[in-house]
CSV table of C-alpha atoms in Angstrom, one decimal:
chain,number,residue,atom,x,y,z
A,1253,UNK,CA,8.0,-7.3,5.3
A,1254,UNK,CA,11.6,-6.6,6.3
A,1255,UNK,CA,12.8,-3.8,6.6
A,1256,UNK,CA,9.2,-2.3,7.7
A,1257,UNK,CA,7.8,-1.2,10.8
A,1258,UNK,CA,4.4,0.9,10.3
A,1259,UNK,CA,1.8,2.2,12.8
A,1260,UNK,CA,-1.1,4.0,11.9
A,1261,UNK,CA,-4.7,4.4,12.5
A,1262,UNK,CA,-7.8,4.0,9.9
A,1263,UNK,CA,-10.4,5.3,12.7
A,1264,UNK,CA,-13.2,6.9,11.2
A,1265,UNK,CA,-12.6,6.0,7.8
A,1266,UNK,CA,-14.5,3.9,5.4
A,1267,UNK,CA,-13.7,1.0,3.5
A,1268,UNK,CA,-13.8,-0.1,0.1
A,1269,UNK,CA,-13.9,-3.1,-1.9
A,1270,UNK,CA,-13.0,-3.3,-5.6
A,1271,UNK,CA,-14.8,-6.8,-7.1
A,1272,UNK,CA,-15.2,-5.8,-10.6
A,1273,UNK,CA,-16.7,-2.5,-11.0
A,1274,UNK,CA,-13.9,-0.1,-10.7
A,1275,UNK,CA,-10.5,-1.0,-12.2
A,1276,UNK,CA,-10.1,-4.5,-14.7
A,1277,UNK,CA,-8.1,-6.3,-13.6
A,1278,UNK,CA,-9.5,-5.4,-9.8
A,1279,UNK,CA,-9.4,-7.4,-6.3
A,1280,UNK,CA,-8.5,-5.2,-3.3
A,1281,UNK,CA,-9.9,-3.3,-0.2
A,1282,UNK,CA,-9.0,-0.1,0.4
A,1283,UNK,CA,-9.2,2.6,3.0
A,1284,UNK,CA,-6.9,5.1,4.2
A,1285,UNK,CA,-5.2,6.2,7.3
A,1286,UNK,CA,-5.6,8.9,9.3
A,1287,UNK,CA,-3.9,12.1,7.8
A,1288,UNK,CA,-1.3,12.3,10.7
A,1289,UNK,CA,-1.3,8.9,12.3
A,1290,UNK,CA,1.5,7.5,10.3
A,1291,UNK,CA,4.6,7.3,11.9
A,1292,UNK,CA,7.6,4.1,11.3
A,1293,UNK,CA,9.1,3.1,8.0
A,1294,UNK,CA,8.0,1.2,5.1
A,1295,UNK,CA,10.6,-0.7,2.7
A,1296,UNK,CA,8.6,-1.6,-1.0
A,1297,UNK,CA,9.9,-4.7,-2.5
A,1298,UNK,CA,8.3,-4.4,-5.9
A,1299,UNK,CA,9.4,-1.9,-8.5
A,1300,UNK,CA,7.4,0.8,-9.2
A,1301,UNK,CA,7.1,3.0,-12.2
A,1302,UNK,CA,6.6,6.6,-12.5
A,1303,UNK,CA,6.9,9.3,-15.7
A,1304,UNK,CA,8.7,6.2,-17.5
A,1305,UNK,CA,11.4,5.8,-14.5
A,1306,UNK,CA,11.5,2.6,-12.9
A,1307,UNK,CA,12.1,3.0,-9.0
A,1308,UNK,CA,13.5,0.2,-6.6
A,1309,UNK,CA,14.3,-0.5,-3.2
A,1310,UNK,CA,11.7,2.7,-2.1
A,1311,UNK,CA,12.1,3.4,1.9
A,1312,UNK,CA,10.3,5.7,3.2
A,1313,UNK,CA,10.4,6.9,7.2
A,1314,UNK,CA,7.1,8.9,8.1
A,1315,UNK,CA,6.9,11.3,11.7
A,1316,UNK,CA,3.4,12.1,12.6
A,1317,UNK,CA,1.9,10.7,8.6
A,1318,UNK,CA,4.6,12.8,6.7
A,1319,UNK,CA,7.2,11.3,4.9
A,1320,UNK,CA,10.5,13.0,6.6
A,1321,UNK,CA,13.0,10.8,4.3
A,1322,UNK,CA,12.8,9.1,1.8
A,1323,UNK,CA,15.5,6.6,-0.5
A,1324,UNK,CA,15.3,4.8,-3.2
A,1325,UNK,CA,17.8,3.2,-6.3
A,1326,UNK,CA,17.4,7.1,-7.9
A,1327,UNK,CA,17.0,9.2,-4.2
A,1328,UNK,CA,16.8,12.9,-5.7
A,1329,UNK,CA,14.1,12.2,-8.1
A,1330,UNK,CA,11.8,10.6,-5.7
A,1331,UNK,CA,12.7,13.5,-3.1
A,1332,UNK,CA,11.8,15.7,-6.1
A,1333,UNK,CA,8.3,13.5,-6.9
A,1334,UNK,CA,7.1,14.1,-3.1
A,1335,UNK,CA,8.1,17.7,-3.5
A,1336,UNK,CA,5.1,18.1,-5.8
A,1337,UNK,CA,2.6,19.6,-3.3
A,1338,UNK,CA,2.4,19.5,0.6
A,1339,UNK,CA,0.2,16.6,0.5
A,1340,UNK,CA,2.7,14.3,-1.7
A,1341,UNK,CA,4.6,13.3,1.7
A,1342,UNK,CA,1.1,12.4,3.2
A,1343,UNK,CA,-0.5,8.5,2.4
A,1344,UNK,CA,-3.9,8.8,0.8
A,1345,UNK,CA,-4.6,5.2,0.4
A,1346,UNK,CA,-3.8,1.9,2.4
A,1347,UNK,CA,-4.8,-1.2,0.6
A,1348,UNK,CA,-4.8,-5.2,1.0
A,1349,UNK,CA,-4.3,-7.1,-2.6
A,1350,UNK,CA,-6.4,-9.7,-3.3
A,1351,UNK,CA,-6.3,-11.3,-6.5
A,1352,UNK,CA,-5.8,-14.7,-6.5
A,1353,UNK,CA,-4.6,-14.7,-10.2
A,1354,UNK,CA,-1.8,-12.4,-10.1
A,1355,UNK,CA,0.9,-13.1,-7.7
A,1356,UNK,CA,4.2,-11.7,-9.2
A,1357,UNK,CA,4.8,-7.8,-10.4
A,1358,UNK,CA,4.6,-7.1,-14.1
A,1359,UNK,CA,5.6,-2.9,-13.5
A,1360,UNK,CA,2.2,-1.9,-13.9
A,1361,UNK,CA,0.6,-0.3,-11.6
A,1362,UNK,CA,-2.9,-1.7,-11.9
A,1363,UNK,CA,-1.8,-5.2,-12.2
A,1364,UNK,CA,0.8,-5.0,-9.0
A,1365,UNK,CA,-1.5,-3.6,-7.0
A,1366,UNK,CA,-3.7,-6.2,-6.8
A,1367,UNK,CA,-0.9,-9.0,-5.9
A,1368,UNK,CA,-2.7,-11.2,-3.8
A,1369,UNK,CA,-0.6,-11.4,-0.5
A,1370,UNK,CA,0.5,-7.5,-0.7
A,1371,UNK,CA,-0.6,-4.2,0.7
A,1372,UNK,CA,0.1,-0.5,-1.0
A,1373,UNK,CA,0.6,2.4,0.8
A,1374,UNK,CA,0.0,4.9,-1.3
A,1375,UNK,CA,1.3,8.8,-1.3
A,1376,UNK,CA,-0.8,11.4,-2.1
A,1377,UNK,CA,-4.0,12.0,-3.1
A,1378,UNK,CA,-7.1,10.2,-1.1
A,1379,UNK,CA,-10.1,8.8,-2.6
A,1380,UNK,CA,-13.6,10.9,-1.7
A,1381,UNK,CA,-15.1,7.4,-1.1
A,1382,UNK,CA,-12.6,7.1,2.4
A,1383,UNK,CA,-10.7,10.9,2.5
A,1384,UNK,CA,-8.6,11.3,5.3
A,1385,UNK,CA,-8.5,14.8,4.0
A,1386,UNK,CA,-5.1,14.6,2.0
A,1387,UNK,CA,-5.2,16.3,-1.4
A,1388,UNK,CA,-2.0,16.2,-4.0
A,1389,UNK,CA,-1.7,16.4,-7.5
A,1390,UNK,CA,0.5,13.0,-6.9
A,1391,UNK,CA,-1.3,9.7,-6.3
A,1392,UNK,CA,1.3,6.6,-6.6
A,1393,UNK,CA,0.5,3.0,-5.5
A,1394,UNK,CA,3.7,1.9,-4.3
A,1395,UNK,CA,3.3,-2.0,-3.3
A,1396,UNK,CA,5.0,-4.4,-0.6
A,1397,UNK,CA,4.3,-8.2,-1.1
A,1398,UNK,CA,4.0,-10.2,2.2
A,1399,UNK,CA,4.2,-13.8,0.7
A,1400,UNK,CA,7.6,-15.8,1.8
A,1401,UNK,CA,8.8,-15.7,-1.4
A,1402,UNK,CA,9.2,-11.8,-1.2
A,1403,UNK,CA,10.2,-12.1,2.6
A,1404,UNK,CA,6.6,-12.5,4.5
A,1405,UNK,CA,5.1,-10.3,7.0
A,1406,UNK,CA,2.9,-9.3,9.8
A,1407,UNK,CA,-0.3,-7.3,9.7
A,1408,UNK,CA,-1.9,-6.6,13.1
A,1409,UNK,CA,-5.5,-4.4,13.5
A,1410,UNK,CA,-6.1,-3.6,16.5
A,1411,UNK,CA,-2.8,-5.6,18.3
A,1412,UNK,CA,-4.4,-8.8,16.9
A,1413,UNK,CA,-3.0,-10.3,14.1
A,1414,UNK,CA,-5.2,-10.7,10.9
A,1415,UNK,CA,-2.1,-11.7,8.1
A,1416,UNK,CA,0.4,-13.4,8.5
A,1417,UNK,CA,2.9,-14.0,5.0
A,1418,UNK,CA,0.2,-12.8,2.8
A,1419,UNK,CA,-2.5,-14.6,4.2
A,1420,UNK,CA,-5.4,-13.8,6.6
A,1421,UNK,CA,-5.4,-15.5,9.8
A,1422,UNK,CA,-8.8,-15.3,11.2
A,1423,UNK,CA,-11.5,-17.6,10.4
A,1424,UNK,CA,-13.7,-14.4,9.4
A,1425,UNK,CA,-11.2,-13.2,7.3
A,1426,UNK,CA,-10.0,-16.6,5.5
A,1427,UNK,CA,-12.3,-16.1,2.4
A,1428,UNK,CA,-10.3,-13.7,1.3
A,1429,UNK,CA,-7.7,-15.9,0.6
A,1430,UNK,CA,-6.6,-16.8,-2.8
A,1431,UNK,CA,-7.7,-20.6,-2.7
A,1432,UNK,CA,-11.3,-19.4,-1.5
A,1433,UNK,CA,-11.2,-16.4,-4.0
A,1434,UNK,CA,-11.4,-18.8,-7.2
């Protein structure tokens, strides 16, 4: 999306698909990067909540998977929320939304996440079932949506591109778009 430019790697790592067993509502995939791999910016276009503060326009820069700066409408406390433990500035969780029945944020966290057409990127804590080693008391699904009504987007695996505005490109991947989701 604008104002995000992102490179990472997800070698080695498994993958996971939520289709009803782990969160209600649930429809994503989820993995996560390589502990140190990160490096680029990411700008969130969705506002996230956290201890009953609602954040917006969250930018974060990452150097070698840490966060090195971060902004947002309320800078300090977010600076302070990453401060929580080393592995706060680290991303535990990278993850593609699919569900085809929610496609606008509502400032809850299990609902956004799952915006079809939208990734998180997720500080903190990793899940045991794809650890990239990262451990923090802190785990906070921030979400970018990549339809064009939020500004679009690229996502490439591998220099190839698999979604483009929110939806997946290549015939193997095309069921996972909302229409074939229903």
């Amino acid at each position: 999306g604008p104002g995000t430019d992102l490179s990472f790697s997800i070698a080695g790592i498994n993958g996971v698909k939520c289709d009803g067993r782990r969160n209600i509502p649930d429809g994503e995939v989820y993995t996560a990067p390589v502990r140190d791999s990160v490096n680029g910016v990411i700008t969130y276009n969705t506002p996230a909540l956290y201890q009953s503060v609602t954040f917006e326009n969250i930018r974060f820069e990452f150097k070698d998977g840490k966060i090195v700066q971060a902004t947002a409408n309320n800078s300090s406390r977010i600076n302070r929320i990453l401060d929580t433990d080393e592995g706060a500035r680290y991303i535990g969780e990278f993850s593609f939304g699919l569900n085809p029945f929610i496609t606008s944020p509502i400032k809850d966290t299990l609902f956004d996440e799952k915006i079809t057409g939208s990734i998180h990127f997720t500080p903190g804590n990793c899940y045991e079932e794809c650890s990239n080693g990262n451990q923090s008391a802190i785990h906070w699904d921030l979400v970018l949506i990549q339809t064009p009504a939020y500004g679009g987007g690229e996502i490439y695996l591998d220099d190839i591109l698999v979604r483009k505005d929110g939806r997946f490109i290549l015939p193997e991947l095309e069921g996972l778009n909302p229409e074939n989701l229903i």
